[in-house]
GROMACS .gro file of C-alpha atoms in nm:
model
   87
    1ALA     CA    1  -7.535  -3.486  -9.364
    2ALA     CA    2  -7.280  -3.403  -9.078
    3ALA     CA    3  -7.377  -3.485  -8.720
    4THR     CA    4  -7.305  -3.200  -8.507
    5VAL     CA    5  -7.227  -3.241  -8.140
    6THR     CA    6  -7.148  -2.971  -7.882
    7VAL     CA    7  -6.963  -3.043  -7.558
    8THR     CA    8  -6.927  -2.803  -7.255
    9LEU     CA    9  -6.671  -2.895  -6.987
   10ALA     CA   10  -6.725  -2.675  -6.674
   11GLY     CA   11  -6.671  -2.724  -6.306
   12GLY     CA   12  -6.521  -3.055  -6.348
   13THR     CA   13  -6.819  -3.193  -6.531
   14ALA     CA   14  -6.925  -3.264  -6.893
   15THR     CA   15  -7.252  -3.214  -7.076
   16PRO     CA   16  -7.317  -3.430  -7.248
   17HIS     CA   17  -7.164  -3.708  -7.041
   18GLY     CA   18  -7.167  -4.074  -7.207
   19ASP     CA   19  -7.424  -3.988  -7.483
   20ARG     CA   20  -7.413  -4.248  -7.791
   21ILE     CA   21  -7.418  -4.101  -8.136
   22ASP     CA   22  -7.524  -4.311  -8.402
   23LEU     CA   23  -7.310  -4.244  -8.719
   24VAL     CA   24  -7.245  -4.414  -9.057
   25ARG     CA   25  -6.908  -4.462  -9.221
   26ASN     CA   26  -6.762  -4.155  -9.381
   27GLN     CA   27  -7.031  -3.936  -9.214
   28HIS     CA   28  -6.874  -3.598  -9.089
   29LEU     CA   29  -6.886  -3.523  -8.724
   30LEU     CA   30  -6.862  -3.162  -8.638
   31LEU     CA   31  -6.761  -3.171  -8.278
   32THR     CA   32  -6.755  -2.852  -8.092
   33VAL     CA   33  -6.598  -2.825  -7.738
   34THR     CA   34  -6.600  -2.540  -7.501
   35SER     CA   35  -6.400  -2.551  -7.175
   36ASP     CA   36  -6.346  -2.342  -6.864
   37ARG     CA   37  -5.993  -2.498  -6.823
   38ASP     CA   38  -5.724  -2.608  -7.040
   39ASP     CA   39  -5.773  -2.969  -7.156
   40GLN     CA   40  -5.744  -3.232  -7.433
   41VAL     CA   41  -6.016  -3.415  -7.578
   42HIS     CA   42  -5.916  -3.753  -7.717
   43VAL     CA   43  -6.110  -3.934  -7.985
   44HIS     CA   44  -6.020  -4.310  -7.950
   45GLY     CA   45  -5.937  -4.493  -8.276
   46PHE     CA   46  -5.878  -4.225  -8.452
   47ASP     CA   47  -5.556  -4.102  -8.298
   48LEU     CA   48  -5.696  -3.750  -8.245
   49GLU     CA   49  -5.611  -3.523  -7.965
   50ILE     CA   50  -5.802  -3.179  -7.957
   51PRO     CA   51  -5.626  -2.921  -7.734
   52VAL     CA   52  -5.906  -2.670  -7.580
   53SER     CA   53  -5.780  -2.366  -7.371
   54ALA     CA   54  -5.986  -2.220  -7.097
   55GLY     CA   55  -6.266  -2.000  -7.211
   56GLU     CA   56  -6.230  -2.090  -7.584
   57THR     CA   57  -6.448  -2.302  -7.820
   58VAL     CA   58  -6.261  -2.559  -8.071
   59THR     CA   59  -6.462  -2.708  -8.371
   60LYS     CA   60  -6.318  -3.006  -8.534
   61ASP     CA   61  -6.445  -3.176  -8.866
   62ILE     CA   62  -6.387  -3.555  -8.829
   63VAL     CA   63  -6.453  -3.807  -9.101
   64MET     CA   64  -6.574  -4.123  -8.941
   65ASP     CA   65  -6.402  -4.335  -9.171
   66LYS     CA   66  -6.356  -4.645  -8.942
   67VAL     CA   67  -6.660  -4.868  -8.840
   68GLY     CA   68  -6.696  -4.962  -8.473
   69ARG     CA   69  -6.765  -4.814  -8.115
   70PHE     CA   70  -6.515  -4.508  -8.032
   71GLU     CA   71  -6.524  -4.316  -7.714
   72VAL     CA   72  -6.446  -3.929  -7.679
   73GLU     CA   73  -6.295  -3.851  -7.354
   74SER     CA   74  -6.154  -3.533  -7.181
   75HIS     CA   75  -5.846  -3.589  -6.983
   76SER     CA   76  -5.855  -3.358  -6.681
   77PRO     CA   77  -6.064  -3.495  -6.522
   78VAL     CA   78  -6.084  -3.816  -6.735
   79LEU     CA   79  -6.445  -3.812  -6.859
   80THR     CA   80  -6.656  -4.012  -7.133
   81LEU     CA   81  -6.803  -3.752  -7.319
   82LEU     CA   82  -6.956  -3.945  -7.620
   83VAL     CA   83  -6.973  -4.296  -7.751
   84LEU     CA   84  -6.964  -4.304  -8.121
   85GLN     CA   85  -7.124  -4.593  -8.272
   86VAL     CA   86  -7.012  -4.604  -8.653
   87GLN     CA   87  -7.174  -4.852  -8.889
   0.00000   0.00000   0.00000
């Protein structure tokens, strides 16, 4: 089953902030991001930049086809949103 995570970027902070998400290889991650400002969310290891505009919500379906530990970060400000642990 797909893992679903919702991230909210507001007032210069993030919810969640640094949570670890355990996944298995080839599992789908449905990542939903809502932001109060223009930003980019970067999924390390997957070369994925997700642009998000102020007041908008973006959902991305990402196949976890690599094994390891991958950080998901916003760019302005730089915050670690999630740590994806893929087995």
